[in-house]
Amino acid sequence: MRPIANTRSVTGIPTGRLAVWWIIVSEIVIFGGLLGSYVMYRLAHDSWANQAAHTNTMAGAFNTLVLLTSSLSAVLAHKAASEGDGKKAAKLLGATICGGAVFLTVKAFEWTHEISIGYTITSNTFWSFYYTAAGLHGLHVIAGMIIMGIVAKDAAKGRELHRVELIGLYWHFVDLVWIFLFPLLYIAK
Amino acid sequence: MIEHFLPAASSYAQDIDNLFTLIFTLVGFWLVLTEAVFIYLIVKFRKKDGQKAEYYTGEEKHLKRWITVPHFLVLICDIFILVGAVNVWYNVKQQLPEADEIVRVIGQQWAWTFVHAGPDGTIDTDDDIAIVDELHVKVGTTYHFKLEARDVLHSFSVPVFRLKQDAVPGRVITGWFKPTKVGEHDVQCAEICGIGHGLMAARIFIETPEEHAAWLAGQRPIALASANTPQRVED
Amino acid sequence: MSESEHHHPNYVKIWAILVVLLVVSVLGPELGIRSVTLFTAFGIAIIKAYMVAKNFMHVSVEPRFVTYLLMTAVLFVVLFFAGTAPDVMNAEGTNWEKSSWLAAEASAPAEAENHH
Amino acid sequence: MAESVETQAAHHEDAHGHHGEMSFVSKYVFSTDHKVIAMQYLFTGMAMALIGGFMAYAFRMQLAFPGEAVPGYGIVSAANYNALVTNHGTIMIFWVAMPVLIAAFGNFLIPLMCGCDDMVFPKINRLSYQIFLLSAVVLISSFFVEGGGFGGAWTAYPPLSAKAEYSLTKLGSSIWLVAVALEFIAFLLGGINFVTTAMNSRAPGMKLYDIPIVVWMIVVASILFMVSVGPLIAGAFMLLFDQTLGTQFYDPDGAGDPLLWQHLFWFFGHPEVYVVLLPALGIVAEVITTFSRKKLFAYRTVLYTTFGTGVLSFTVWAHHQFVAGIDPRMANIFTLTTLLISVPIAELCFVYIATLFGGSIRLTTPMLWALAFIAEFLIGGVTGIFLGASGSDIYLHDTYFVLAHFHYTFYPIAIIGTFAGITYWYPKMFGRMLNETLGKIHFWGSVISFNVIFIPLFVLGIAGQHRRIFDYRNFPELALPQYQDLRILATFALLVMLAFQVVFLYNFFMSLFKGEKAGNNPWKANTLEWTVPSPPPHGNFAEMPTVYRGPYEYSTPGRDEDYWPQNVPN
């Protein structure tokens, strides 16, 4: 049962969405701190370009495409939900979850290959950042997929449709982080 | 004020003491004034029977200025403190005077190693004298110190000089001091560096040139000076 | 509910533009010009981020304070960077130098060859 | 809104009846009620304060009587000493000040003062407490693992904290770090709840300038926390990997830089001071207005200076690192910002003092605590200037002057402010009054002994005594008998202070059963929490209130009564 407090909206933004904005704000500073530290080190160490040369740009680009597409299905799910079509929203969220799964699978192959040829988290601080930043981002992908599954299950029954937009917002943010991780870790060589 | 507890034995110790006194005077004035007004108001406006409190919003001009005027005065005091602080800081930490001699200070768990220039007066030569936990300096000589740490953070603190500088592994930090008073004093480690942090005490011996020469004569240079240079060879 | 209030743009079109931008950012470095690479990598990342935030996250139809909120968070990150970079990003500065970094950079070319 | 407020309220009444039959466990352990969660935070915080206080007892005894067995603890070794001071600091800030000031008072007050039945996300609120409790358990478990608790100071500077061969507490340091990270996550969840509730769920009619200052302060503090802690969370991951996997994020031998952690830490660590300061200032604002029967002087000025302080607090962090090896040119900038932040804080103190002008002051126990907060915090504030000025910080950095300074800020915040809050809202929390005589005995005992602890430590700091040393007999200039006497005096005062807390505990628990019944509004205060029964029922308000005016309409001209509750139409 929702408390009365949850039904009020003094700012004009529904409470759930306001909370997601605050979550995103706190996530911006988490990733900002990590990527800021990375950028400082990266600019101080020209030799890291030799390490970055061993990342697989095409895999990264493919993953960007996957996340952009999953963002598209998430926003289409939001559109469907706002039109009251819970079934369609659930299907589109399902597509988004698949996008996340593809993303993680590609990552798994990438990491396996890199670790097998000796680029582990300890081999160089570039690789430490590579695994830490992508790993933290991957955790967000996993968390988003789990929550999205719950939301999709409800949405299929026409319940809590407003949550489709909330998980979408979060997913777009995860996409946004990757948009910056991709050039930082893969392109800048 | 600080000199009451501890002698001032470097050329800039007095400047830091003066800055301390300046801040003490300014903030002391404000503290006493504020606390006095505060206590006066508490005593003056204690509850009296049949008398209601007065109603002010705090936006009334004649009342608000009791806040805004002190607030600008505080700002002015801050400017004085800022000028004094930056001035002292610039002379102690930022601008290094020409060095007569260089001493290398190395912190490690849990001892200080001081590499003194030998009789030739220059460091990183074969006659360097490296001693643990004893720093010997000549009064009236301007020293640069090259500060390093072998393992964790340490902090090279010489209270009689009013000097403190953290030693950071992977860095060489240069600072300076010029002893002005003969004596023997504590050198502390002022950054927690593990279990033995409380044991990391050293002594500084501030000597006249003659005493220093006598001490120098009694020392044997370390065999391999290069082993103590910063470019240690990583195996 | 307020969801129905805001207008839904053509999301597929926006997605198509994002994909084109992605292709540009991948092809940019092929030219081998540093400034072009920097722009296609980070300039386009900022454009993509702006497009996602505006069109997918609908920041533009939220009350203005949401934009300010997000910008403030970014600003604080920049502030952190500005205060920290003078010490962390440089190998030497006023009266200090990072001996270990300088030593490592000096021996870096040899290390790089080992990897090839 | 799918459903109108009325139907929601009807649902709510049903639920309320249902809640009456709940078992003890579901009512007090797994409750989602904000008041129960507030109590959970309060009692956990008090329990942790006892642990932190015991640690202070153990290491102060060692300092006064070095090498001798401490009754109830035993011999304090160097390793023990480091672990004790480290965990004393960590506990008092993260497990006492934060949970009590922000979480306990925030949870209790925000829904009541904003006129809601609960937080907007009650289940997330419960989850927040559960993670917090878990973090406390994890922290305590770190004392008992092989190698003992972490001893690298609460700032956890690497490389000491990063490598087991330096710290000699391999497990202790990692568990400590995990506990702190869990605590951050708990407060991120809590903070989102506080901010969202206060922004979105205020009672009809409650405009921005009608919100009680304490709610504003807790909300601003939560925002400061959420925005500043991010880089440190990222940094904690990096440090954890340095500890456990052998990465070299902070290791200069592997392209890392130990100073990065210091920046990450203090970028959070300095705003953190204001995170705990602001709620205490808010509590004091409520108490002094109520007991001087005065409108808060210049409400808007208080708000704007709070915002100003909040923003400025992000620009001053490196004043903790003046002599840490940062570039000396940066120190000038940070001196400037640090001196600037003294202006809004001074202004806040002036405003509070000005509120007393023309008042009708009643020196009840909560009022005494609130006034003591201002008096003592001023000392803490002005001594900060010595340390914010780069020139004098060269000498004073990491001495007992620093220690005394921040205890003169944190003691007023975490102890005096908390007691002001507890004694003020105790009738509302538990429905009974505390004993005033015992309250005053406890007040004077605690405040006087506090000053006797820390004034000698200022002197020792000026004399050059540096921190975190377990035995000063190794330093001839610090081993002088006159300094040892000061250490013994401080330790003696600490024992007195700890003894007086027994009075409080007795008063607290006896009054739960034997205290005078409080009634709805024993202090004749204006804010909404005083319009409901004490203690408030589940759901708080029988009828959701509407707000007609600001919270500080005391002694308004033309009214017989000297207070004017926010929800009374005229």
Coordinates of C-alpha atoms in Angstrom, one line a residue, chain B residues 97-175:
Chain B
P97 CA 65.9 31.0 -1.2
E98 CA 69.3 29.9 -2.6
A99 CA 70.6 26.9 -0.7
D100 CA 74.0 26.8 0.9
E101 CA 73.7 23.2 1.5
I102 CA 71.3 20.3 0.8
V103 CA 70.2 17.5 3.1
R104 CA 68.2 14.5 2.0
V105 CA 65.5 13.3 4.4
I106 CA 64.1 9.8 3.9
G107 CA 61.1 8.4 5.9
Q108 CA 60.5 4.8 6.1
Q109 CA 58.7 2.5 8.6
W110 CA 59.7 3.6 11.3
A111 CA 62.8 5.7 11.1
W112 CA 64.2 8.8 9.5
T113 CA 67.4 8.6 7.5
F114 CA 69.2 11.9 7.0
V115 CA 71.8 12.1 4.3
H116 CA 74.2 15.0 5.1
A117 CA 76.7 16.4 2.7
G118 CA 80.2 15.4 3.7
P119 CA 83.2 17.7 4.0
D120 CA 82.9 18.7 0.3
G121 CA 79.6 20.4 1.1
T122 CA 77.6 18.7 -1.7
I123 CA 75.2 15.9 -1.6
D124 CA 75.2 12.6 -3.6
T125 CA 78.9 12.3 -3.5
D126 CA 81.1 9.6 -2.0
D127 CA 81.7 11.4 1.3
D128 CA 78.0 11.7 2.2
I129 CA 77.1 10.9 5.8
A130 CA 73.8 9.1 6.2
I131 CA 72.6 8.6 9.8
V132 CA 69.4 7.3 11.2
D133 CA 67.3 9.5 13.4
E134 CA 69.9 12.3 13.8
L135 CA 69.9 15.5 11.8
H136 CA 72.9 17.8 12.2
V137 CA 72.7 21.3 10.8
K138 CA 74.7 24.5 11.1
V139 CA 73.2 27.6 12.5
G140 CA 72.8 30.4 10.0
T141 CA 73.0 28.2 7.0
T142 CA 70.2 28.0 4.5
Y143 CA 69.3 24.3 3.8
H144 CA 67.2 22.8 1.2
F145 CA 65.8 19.4 2.1
K146 CA 64.8 16.8 -0.4
L147 CA 62.0 14.8 1.2
E148 CA 61.2 11.2 0.2
A149 CA 59.3 8.3 1.6
R150 CA 60.2 4.6 1.0
D151 CA 56.9 2.9 1.9
V152 CA 54.0 4.9 3.2
L153 CA 53.2 8.5 4.0
H154 CA 55.3 10.1 6.7
S155 CA 55.5 13.7 7.7
F156 CA 58.7 15.5 8.5
S157 CA 57.9 17.8 11.4
V158 CA 60.4 20.0 13.2
P159 CA 58.3 21.9 15.8
V160 CA 61.1 24.3 16.7
F161 CA 61.3 25.3 13.1
R162 CA 57.5 25.5 12.8
L163 CA 58.1 23.2 9.8
K164 CA 56.0 20.4 8.6
Q165 CA 55.9 18.6 5.2
D166 CA 54.4 15.2 4.3
A167 CA 56.7 12.7 2.7
V168 CA 55.0 10.9 -0.1
P169 CA 56.2 7.7 -1.7
G170 CA 57.1 8.2 -5.3
R171 CA 57.7 11.9 -4.9
V172 CA 60.7 14.1 -4.0
I173 CA 59.5 17.3 -2.3
T174 CA 61.9 20.2 -1.8
G175 CA 61.6 22.6 1.1

